Short mmCIF file of C-alpha atoms in Angstrom, two decimals:
data_model
loop_
_atom_site.label_atom_id
_atom_site.label_comp_id
_atom_site.label_asym_id
_atom_site.label_seq_id
_atom_site.Cartn_x
_atom_site.Cartn_y
_atom_site.Cartn_z
CA UNK A 384 -54.88 185.97 243.79
CA UNK A 385 -56.77 183.03 241.42
CA UNK A 386 -60.51 183.42 241.88
CA UNK A 387 -62.51 180.51 243.04
CA UNK A 388 -64.41 178.41 240.46
CA UNK A 389 -68.38 178.44 240.36
CA UNK A 390 -69.45 175.14 239.01
CA UNK A 391 -72.90 174.51 237.60
CA UNK A 392 -75.12 171.75 236.83
CA UNK A 393 -76.55 171.54 233.44
CA UNK A 394 -79.01 168.78 232.20
CA UNK A 395 -79.11 169.89 228.48
CA UNK A 396 -78.30 172.28 226.29
CA UNK A 397 -80.58 175.10 227.44
CA UNK A 398 -79.41 174.60 231.03
CA UNK A 399 -75.38 174.80 229.81
CA UNK A 400 -76.37 178.18 228.18
CA UNK A 401 -78.57 179.67 231.36
CA UNK A 402 -75.86 178.47 233.76
CA UNK A 403 -72.94 180.20 231.94
CA UNK A 404 -75.03 183.39 231.05
CA UNK A 405 -75.73 183.78 234.67
CA UNK A 406 -72.55 183.50 236.10
CA UNK A 407 -71.01 180.01 236.26
CA UNK A 408 -67.20 179.76 235.45
CA UNK A 409 -68.14 176.28 234.32
CA UNK A 410 -70.50 173.60 234.06
CA UNK A 411 -70.68 169.85 234.44
CA UNK A 412 -72.87 167.94 232.10
CA UNK A 413 -73.62 164.16 231.57
CA UNK A 414 -73.10 162.18 228.42
CA UNK A 415 -75.48 159.46 227.10
CA UNK A 416 -72.84 156.72 228.39
CA UNK A 417 -70.90 156.39 232.06
CA UNK A 418 -73.24 159.04 233.52
CA UNK A 419 -74.99 159.22 236.60
CA UNK A 420 -78.56 160.84 236.77
CA UNK A 421 -79.80 158.60 234.33
CA UNK A 422 -83.17 160.80 234.40
CA UNK A 423 -81.50 163.73 233.29
CA UNK A 424 -81.35 164.65 229.57
CA UNK A 425 -78.04 163.99 229.27
CA UNK A 426 -75.78 164.96 225.76
CA UNK A 427 -75.17 163.52 222.77
CA UNK A 428 -71.51 163.99 221.64
CA UNK A 429 -73.09 166.45 219.11
CA UNK A 430 -74.67 168.38 221.89
CA UNK A 431 -71.34 168.05 223.78
CA UNK A 432 -69.66 169.68 221.39
CA UNK A 433 -72.25 172.31 220.86
CA UNK A 434 -72.02 173.20 224.52
CA UNK A 435 -68.52 173.37 224.71
CA UNK A 436 -68.60 175.38 221.84
CA UNK A 437 -70.70 177.91 223.41
CA UNK A 438 -68.61 177.79 226.80
CA UNK A 439 -65.24 178.07 225.36
CA UNK A 440 -66.63 181.22 223.42
CA UNK A 441 -67.03 182.86 227.08
CA UNK A 442 -64.07 181.55 228.40
CA UNK A 443 -65.50 179.11 230.46
CA UNK A 444 -65.19 175.27 230.97
CA UNK A 445 -67.35 172.12 230.50
CA UNK A 446 -66.72 168.92 232.90
CA UNK A 447 -68.18 165.85 231.30
CA UNK A 448 -69.63 163.48 234.70
CA UNK A 449 -68.12 159.76 233.58
CA UNK A 450 -68.90 158.45 237.17
CA UNK A 451 -71.33 155.29 237.03
CA UNK A 452 -69.55 152.61 239.30
CA UNK A 453 -68.11 150.60 235.82
CA UNK A 454 -69.24 146.64 235.29
CA UNK A 455 -67.24 144.91 233.05
CA UNK A 456 -69.17 145.27 230.13
CA UNK A 457 -68.20 149.21 230.71
CA UNK A 458 -64.72 148.97 229.88
CA UNK A 459 -64.20 147.93 226.23
CA UNK A 460 -65.99 150.96 224.99
CA UNK A 461 -64.47 153.64 227.39
CA UNK A 462 -61.34 154.36 225.32
CA UNK A 463 -63.31 155.63 222.58
CA UNK A 464 -65.35 157.62 224.38
CA UNK A 465 -62.72 159.37 226.12
CA UNK A 466 -60.90 160.28 222.90
CA UNK A 467 -64.13 161.57 221.48
CA UNK A 468 -64.43 163.65 224.38
CA UNK A 469 -61.17 164.72 224.27
CA UNK A 470 -61.27 165.31 220.32
CA UNK A 471 -64.62 167.57 221.16
CA UNK A 472 -62.48 169.88 223.78
CA UNK A 473 -64.18 168.70 226.70
CA UNK A 474 -61.95 170.28 229.76
CA UNK A 475 -62.44 167.81 232.02
CA UNK A 476 -63.82 164.30 233.10
CA UNK A 477 -65.42 163.56 236.18
CA UNK A 478 -65.19 159.92 237.45
CA UNK A 479 -64.64 157.60 240.10
CA UNK A 480 -62.72 154.89 238.31
CA UNK A 481 -58.85 154.66 238.63
CA UNK A 482 -58.86 152.81 235.38
CA UNK A 483 -60.52 155.55 233.59
CA UNK A 484 -57.93 158.21 235.00
CA UNK A 485 -55.29 155.79 233.70
CA UNK A 486 -56.67 155.72 230.09
CA UNK A 487 -57.51 159.55 229.88
CA UNK A 488 -54.04 160.31 231.32
CA UNK A 489 -52.43 157.97 228.70
CA UNK A 490 -54.42 158.56 225.39
CA UNK A 491 -55.87 162.10 226.16
CA UNK A 492 -55.50 165.76 227.38
CA UNK A 493 -58.71 165.77 229.45
CA UNK A 494 -57.90 166.80 233.06
CA UNK A 495 -59.36 164.06 235.49
CA UNK A 496 -61.37 164.90 238.63
CA UNK A 497 -62.15 162.24 241.45
CA UNK A 498 -66.09 162.24 241.65
CA UNK A 499 -67.75 162.57 245.12
CA UNK A 500 -68.63 158.87 244.86
CA UNK A 501 -65.18 158.16 246.27
CA UNK A 502 -65.96 159.86 249.20
CA UNK A 503 -62.91 161.67 250.19
CA UNK A 504 -62.89 163.03 253.21
CA UNK A 505 -58.98 163.44 254.24
CA UNK A 506 -55.71 164.12 253.13
CA UNK A 507 -54.35 161.23 253.00
CA UNK A 508 -56.71 160.21 250.26
CA UNK A 509 -56.27 163.30 248.41
CA UNK A 510 -52.47 162.76 247.76
CA UNK A 511 -53.29 159.31 246.89
CA UNK A 512 -55.70 160.05 244.14
CA UNK A 513 -52.86 162.68 243.10
CA UNK A 514 -50.47 160.26 243.08
CA UNK A 515 -53.11 158.26 240.48
CA UNK A 516 -52.98 161.17 238.05
CA UNK A 517 -56.01 163.12 239.63
CA UNK A 518 -56.00 167.01 238.92
CA UNK A 519 -58.61 167.65 241.42
CA UNK A 520 -60.88 165.92 243.84
CA UNK A 521 -64.27 166.24 244.40
CA UNK A 522 -64.53 166.01 248.38
CA UNK A 523 -67.60 164.03 249.91
CA UNK A 524 -70.95 165.81 250.80
CA UNK A 525 -70.32 164.98 254.49
CA UNK A 526 -66.95 166.74 255.24
CA UNK A 527 -66.64 169.37 257.52
CA UNK A 528 -65.59 172.86 257.22
CA UNK A 529 -62.98 172.25 259.48
CA UNK A 530 -61.72 169.33 257.56
CA UNK A 531 -61.95 171.22 254.22
CA UNK A 532 -59.54 173.82 255.59
CA UNK A 533 -57.32 171.25 257.21
CA UNK A 534 -57.18 169.25 253.53
CA UNK A 535 -56.50 172.72 251.75
CA UNK A 536 -53.27 173.62 253.71
CA UNK A 537 -50.99 171.27 251.78
CA UNK A 538 -53.36 170.58 249.39
CA UNK A 539 -51.25 168.23 246.15
CA UNK A 540 -53.99 169.13 243.55
CA UNK A 541 -57.09 171.05 243.07
CA UNK A 542 -60.06 170.53 245.84
CA UNK A 543 -63.58 170.91 244.93
CA UNK A 544 -66.50 171.08 247.60
CA UNK A 545 -70.04 171.16 247.23
CA UNK A 546 -72.17 174.21 248.18
CA UNK A 547 -75.79 173.68 247.23
CA UNK A 548 -78.58 171.05 246.28
CA UNK A 549 -79.73 167.42 247.13
CA UNK A 550 -77.50 165.55 249.76
CA UNK A 551 -77.35 161.73 250.22
CA UNK A 552 -78.79 159.90 252.91
CA UNK A 553 -75.69 157.54 252.96
CA UNK A 554 -72.10 158.58 251.89
CA UNK A 555 -72.66 159.75 248.08
CA UNK A 556 -72.90 156.78 245.70
CA UNK A 557 -72.82 154.02 248.68
CA UNK A 558 -76.42 153.59 248.88
CA UNK A 559 -78.31 150.42 247.76
CA UNK A 560 -81.64 151.17 248.95
CA UNK A 561 -82.69 152.23 245.40
CA UNK A 562 -81.28 148.61 244.06
CA UNK A 563 -83.05 146.68 246.49
CA UNK A 564 -86.28 148.19 246.59
CA UNK A 565 -86.98 148.79 243.12
CA UNK A 566 -84.24 147.23 240.92
CA UNK A 567 -82.63 150.78 240.34
CA UNK A 568 -78.97 151.08 240.78
CA UNK A 569 -78.25 154.45 242.19
CA UNK A 570 -74.46 153.77 241.43
CA UNK A 571 -75.48 154.03 237.75
CA UNK A 572 -77.66 156.72 237.84
CA UNK A 573 -81.06 155.37 238.58
CA UNK A 574 -81.74 156.28 242.09
CA UNK A 575 -85.37 156.30 242.62
CA UNK A 576 -84.81 158.60 245.98
CA UNK A 577 -85.97 155.82 248.68
CA UNK A 578 -84.96 157.69 251.29
CA UNK A 579 -87.39 160.51 250.20
CA UNK A 580 -90.59 157.69 249.85
CA UNK A 581 -93.34 158.13 252.74
CA UNK A 582 -92.97 155.22 255.06
CA UNK A 583 -95.40 153.67 257.51
CA UNK A 584 -93.54 153.02 261.09
CA UNK A 585 -94.73 149.78 262.89
CA UNK A 586 -93.63 148.52 266.57
CA UNK A 587 -94.55 145.05 266.60
CA UNK A 588 -97.94 144.99 265.27
CA UNK A 589 -98.71 148.69 266.46
CA UNK A 590 -98.69 151.49 263.67
CA UNK A 591 -96.74 154.38 265.20
CA UNK A 592 -97.48 156.67 262.26
CA UNK A 593 -100.66 158.17 262.33
CA UNK A 594 -103.28 159.67 259.27
CA UNK A 595 -100.80 161.52 256.97
CA UNK A 596 -98.01 161.32 259.21
CA UNK A 597 -95.34 159.43 257.42
CA UNK A 598 -91.50 158.91 258.53
CA UNK A 599 -88.78 159.78 255.78
CA UNK A 600 -85.36 159.46 256.20
CA UNK A 601 -84.11 162.14 253.76
CA UNK A 602 -81.95 165.29 254.42
CA UNK A 603 -82.96 169.10 253.41
CA UNK A 604 -80.77 170.23 250.67
CA UNK A 605 -77.22 171.89 250.89
CA UNK A 606 -77.22 175.49 251.24
CA UNK A 607 -73.83 177.05 252.12
CA UNK A 608 -74.07 180.95 250.80
CA UNK A 609 -72.98 181.96 254.36
CA UNK A 610 -69.90 179.93 254.52
CA UNK A 611 -68.72 181.16 250.88
CA UNK A 612 -66.02 183.74 252.59
CA UNK A 613 -64.78 180.96 254.52
CA UNK A 614 -64.25 178.46 251.67
CA UNK A 615 -62.15 181.03 249.47
CA UNK A 616 -60.12 181.82 252.59
CA UNK A 617 -59.62 178.01 252.74
CA UNK A 618 -58.06 177.62 249.43
CA UNK A 619 -61.26 175.65 247.90
CA UNK A 620 -60.42 175.91 243.71
CA UNK A 621 -64.23 175.30 242.88
CA UNK A 622 -67.49 175.45 244.45
CA UNK A 623 -69.80 173.25 243.03
CA UNK A 624 -73.78 173.58 242.84
CA UNK A 625 -75.68 169.63 242.21
CA UNK A 626 -78.86 169.64 240.61
CA UNK A 627 -78.65 168.28 236.60
CA UNK A 628 -82.29 167.45 236.82
CA UNK A 629 -83.22 171.00 237.92
CA UNK A 630 -85.10 173.52 236.01
CA UNK A 631 -83.52 176.54 234.17
CA UNK A 632 -85.29 178.59 236.57
CA UNK A 633 -83.56 177.03 239.59
CA UNK A 634 -80.21 177.25 237.59
CA UNK A 635 -80.98 180.85 236.84
CA UNK A 636 -81.89 181.84 240.80
CA UNK A 637 -79.01 179.81 242.47
CA UNK A 638 -75.93 180.52 240.13
CA UNK A 639 -77.07 184.26 240.29
CA UNK A 640 -77.21 184.47 243.86
CA UNK A 641 -73.64 182.57 244.74
CA UNK A 642 -72.21 184.72 241.59
CA UNK A 643 -72.82 187.83 243.61
CA UNK A 644 -72.01 186.27 246.64
CA UNK A 645 -68.32 185.89 245.39
CA UNK A 646 -68.25 188.71 243.20
CA UNK A 647 -68.95 190.79 246.11
CA UNK A 648 -66.19 188.97 248.41
CA UNK A 649 -63.34 189.91 246.09
CA UNK A 650 -64.82 193.20 245.36
CA UNK A 651 -64.78 193.67 249.29
CA UNK A 652 -68.03 194.88 249.22
CA UNK A 653 -70.76 194.24 251.89
CA UNK A 654 -71.87 190.65 252.12
CA UNK A 655 -75.74 190.84 251.93
CA UNK A 656 -76.53 186.98 252.86
CA UNK A 657 -80.06 187.81 253.59
CA UNK A 658 -80.49 188.66 249.91
CA UNK A 659 -78.86 186.18 248.70
CA UNK A 660 -80.72 183.83 250.47
CA UNK A 661 -83.80 185.60 249.55
CA UNK A 662 -83.07 185.35 245.67
CA UNK A 663 -82.30 181.38 246.54
CA UNK A 664 -85.63 180.87 247.70
CA UNK A 665 -87.55 182.35 245.32
CA UNK A 666 -86.77 179.17 243.33
CA UNK A 667 -86.15 176.54 245.90
CA UNK A 668 -88.23 173.59 246.14
CA UNK A 669 -86.81 172.06 249.34
CA UNK A 670 -85.81 173.08 252.88
CA UNK A 671 -81.98 174.05 252.75
CA UNK A 672 -79.73 173.48 255.71
CA UNK A 673 -75.70 173.66 256.30
CA UNK A 674 -75.56 169.66 256.20
CA UNK A 675 -72.40 168.18 257.77
CA UNK A 676 -70.22 172.02 257.18
CA UNK A 677 -70.44 172.18 260.99
CA UNK A 678 -70.28 169.10 262.19
CA UNK A 679 -73.01 166.08 262.63
CA UNK A 680 -76.63 167.04 261.56
CA UNK A 681 -79.19 167.48 264.11
CA UNK A 682 -82.95 166.52 263.74
CA UNK A 683 -83.46 170.25 262.44
CA UNK A 684 -81.53 169.58 259.46
CA UNK A 685 -83.57 166.08 258.37
CA UNK A 686 -86.83 165.82 256.61
CA UNK A 687 -88.31 163.07 258.57
CA UNK A 688 -92.15 164.23 258.11
CA UNK A 689 -91.88 167.16 256.01
CA UNK A 690 -93.02 167.76 252.27
CA UNK A 691 -92.94 171.15 251.80
CA UNK A 692 -92.08 173.51 248.99
CA UNK A 693 -90.85 176.97 248.77
CA UNK A 694 -92.43 177.86 245.58
CA UNK A 695 -94.91 176.18 243.11
CA UNK A 696 -93.38 175.17 239.77
CA UNK A 697 -95.75 177.05 238.29
CA UNK A 698 -94.20 180.49 238.99
CA UNK A 699 -91.73 179.37 236.20
CA UNK A 700 -93.56 180.64 233.23
CA UNK A 701 -90.97 180.98 230.43
CA UNK A 702 -87.52 181.54 229.28
CA UNK A 703 -86.52 184.66 226.97
CA UNK A 704 -84.94 183.57 223.58
CA UNK A 705 -84.30 186.57 221.94
CA UNK A 706 -85.34 190.07 221.92
CA UNK A 707 -85.60 193.34 220.32
CA UNK A 708 -86.44 196.89 221.91
CA UNK A 709 -90.06 196.09 220.85
CA UNK A 710 -90.84 192.60 220.99
CA UNK A 711 -89.44 189.18 223.37
CA UNK A 712 -89.36 185.70 222.13
CA UNK A 713 -90.51 183.56 225.08
CA UNK A 714 -90.39 179.67 225.23
CA UNK A 715 -93.55 178.71 227.39
CA UNK A 716 -92.96 176.59 230.35
CA UNK A 717 -96.36 177.31 232.11
CA UNK A 718 -99.10 179.20 231.62
CA UNK A 719 -99.07 182.91 230.44
CA UNK A 720 -102.41 185.26 230.26
CA UNK A 721 -102.94 188.52 228.45
CA UNK A 722 -102.90 191.32 230.30
CA UNK A 723 -101.26 190.33 233.42
CA UNK A 724 -98.12 191.29 235.27
CA UNK A 725 -95.07 189.00 235.23
CA UNK A 726 -91.26 189.22 237.06
CA UNK A 727 -88.39 189.10 234.87
CA UNK A 728 -85.51 187.64 236.21
CA UNK A 729 -82.61 188.74 234.58
CA UNK A 730 -78.94 187.64 234.33
CA UNK A 731 -77.45 191.49 234.03
CA UNK A 732 -80.11 193.34 236.35
CA UNK A 733 -82.55 192.94 239.35
CA UNK A 734 -85.91 191.74 239.00
CA UNK A 735 -88.56 194.05 237.33
CA UNK A 736 -92.38 193.78 236.39
CA UNK A 737 -93.80 193.67 233.12
CA UNK A 738 -96.97 193.82 232.23
CA UNK A 739 -98.20 191.83 228.43
CA UNK A 740 -100.86 193.32 226.72
CA UNK A 741 -99.83 191.89 223.59
CA UNK A 742 -99.31 187.97 222.56
CA UNK A 743 -98.68 186.31 219.44
CA UNK A 744 -98.10 183.08 218.14
CA UNK A 745 -96.91 182.01 214.61
CA UNK A 746 -99.01 181.56 211.66
CA UNK A 747 -98.29 178.36 208.94
CA UNK A 748 -95.33 180.13 207.62
CA UNK A 749 -93.74 181.22 210.81
CA UNK A 750 -95.19 184.69 210.82
CA UNK A 751 -96.09 185.91 214.38
CA UNK A 752 -99.54 187.60 213.60
CA UNK A 753 -101.74 185.61 215.31
CA UNK A 754 -102.83 186.93 218.35
CA UNK A 755 -103.58 184.95 221.73
CA UNK A 756 -104.85 185.55 225.22
CA UNK A 757 -103.40 182.36 227.24
CA UNK A 758 -100.64 180.43 226.06
CA UNK A 759 -100.03 177.18 227.56
CA UNK A 760 -98.30 174.86 225.26
CA UNK A 761 -95.11 173.72 226.91
CA UNK A 762 -92.05 174.99 224.68
CA UNK A 763 -94.09 176.91 222.18
CA UNK A 764 -92.18 179.86 221.57
CA UNK A 765 -94.46 183.08 221.73
CA UNK A 766 -93.77 186.30 221.43
CA UNK A 767 -94.94 189.44 223.30
CA UNK A 768 -94.85 193.19 223.15
CA UNK A 769 -92.31 194.76 225.83
CA UNK A 770 -91.33 198.53 226.61
CA UNK A 771 -87.51 197.87 226.65
CA UNK A 772 -85.15 194.96 225.50
CA UNK A 773 -85.24 192.22 227.57
CA UNK A 774 -81.63 190.26 227.85
CA UNK A 775 -81.78 186.56 226.38
CA UNK A 776 -82.15 183.82 229.04
CA UNK A 777 -84.03 186.02 231.12
CA UNK A 778 -86.20 184.18 233.18
CA UNK A 779 -90.05 185.10 233.35
CA UNK A 780 -92.05 184.70 236.47
CA UNK A 781 -95.58 184.96 237.94
CA UNK A 782 -96.16 187.90 239.93
CA UNK A 783 -97.83 186.94 243.18
#
């Protein structure tokens, strides 16, 4: 049996490496051109090459998003960009443009995946895009499990579906709220998430919302961990996690949880759904639901007046870059203090606790000989003393 692909987001090289080390089979990234998520770091061609080389050494893949809604001035530089991606060794592009598919098929060896921006929700649309050259179709987030099953019965090409992350309050990519309200084009990577803003509601001249009660029109994030067995059995080819703007901590948690669920299914082990969800919630920052998978959403699946977080961003303290049996070199993301305990979230082990009783920073010539009591400078690399080798790319969290 061909195993299902776990596809993870990566907003920069660090996140790409974290996603792959924690169990993703492939990552999707954005270049500086033709990509949605303009606020993500996005990759230069040199960074794309480094990411592709890293992935291919692990026998994994890199998909590059080329999914903006193209305007006329985007057409001329497109061919050169696709040729550059092909030369680098990118495995696939994700696009909503049939012109882009045509160019890629004519001049490159790139696979072409039809973006969720096309809102494909039925078998006939899948067949159409296959006839146009698509190797894979990414279904719209609005699709139900029943429809996924039906689409996969006689699929002419690979099918990819979302399993986790943000949901759009419109059909994916069809929203113009951001354009109208603040001149930021959601279909070209500039979405301001206007649906998540806080609004007052008026009925005539009467203010309906009171005090700190505001209205939103935002959906809860998608979480389909319980639906993994069904999606595998239906014949879905790739399971997609959304979130190129998310932190490494988020990517590590979510990817590892879904990797465990998928591996448990194939190994015919007990599916521990409560544990998978618990692991996901260690990093989740929005409430979740199953979206449209079980039919139309209900009020409980929306965030009309909630702004709750499941974990504070400060819980993510640092990323382990390298280690020996005695020391670990940690890139600081939030405050780390001497003589405090922290949780290590490892790519290969269950979480465990360490006590940090020695912290060193570099002197002017790069030697770790300067003692510290508190580390707060973002992206600073410090050395901590450990009683065991900590796996590189492990996440360090507060021990609450």
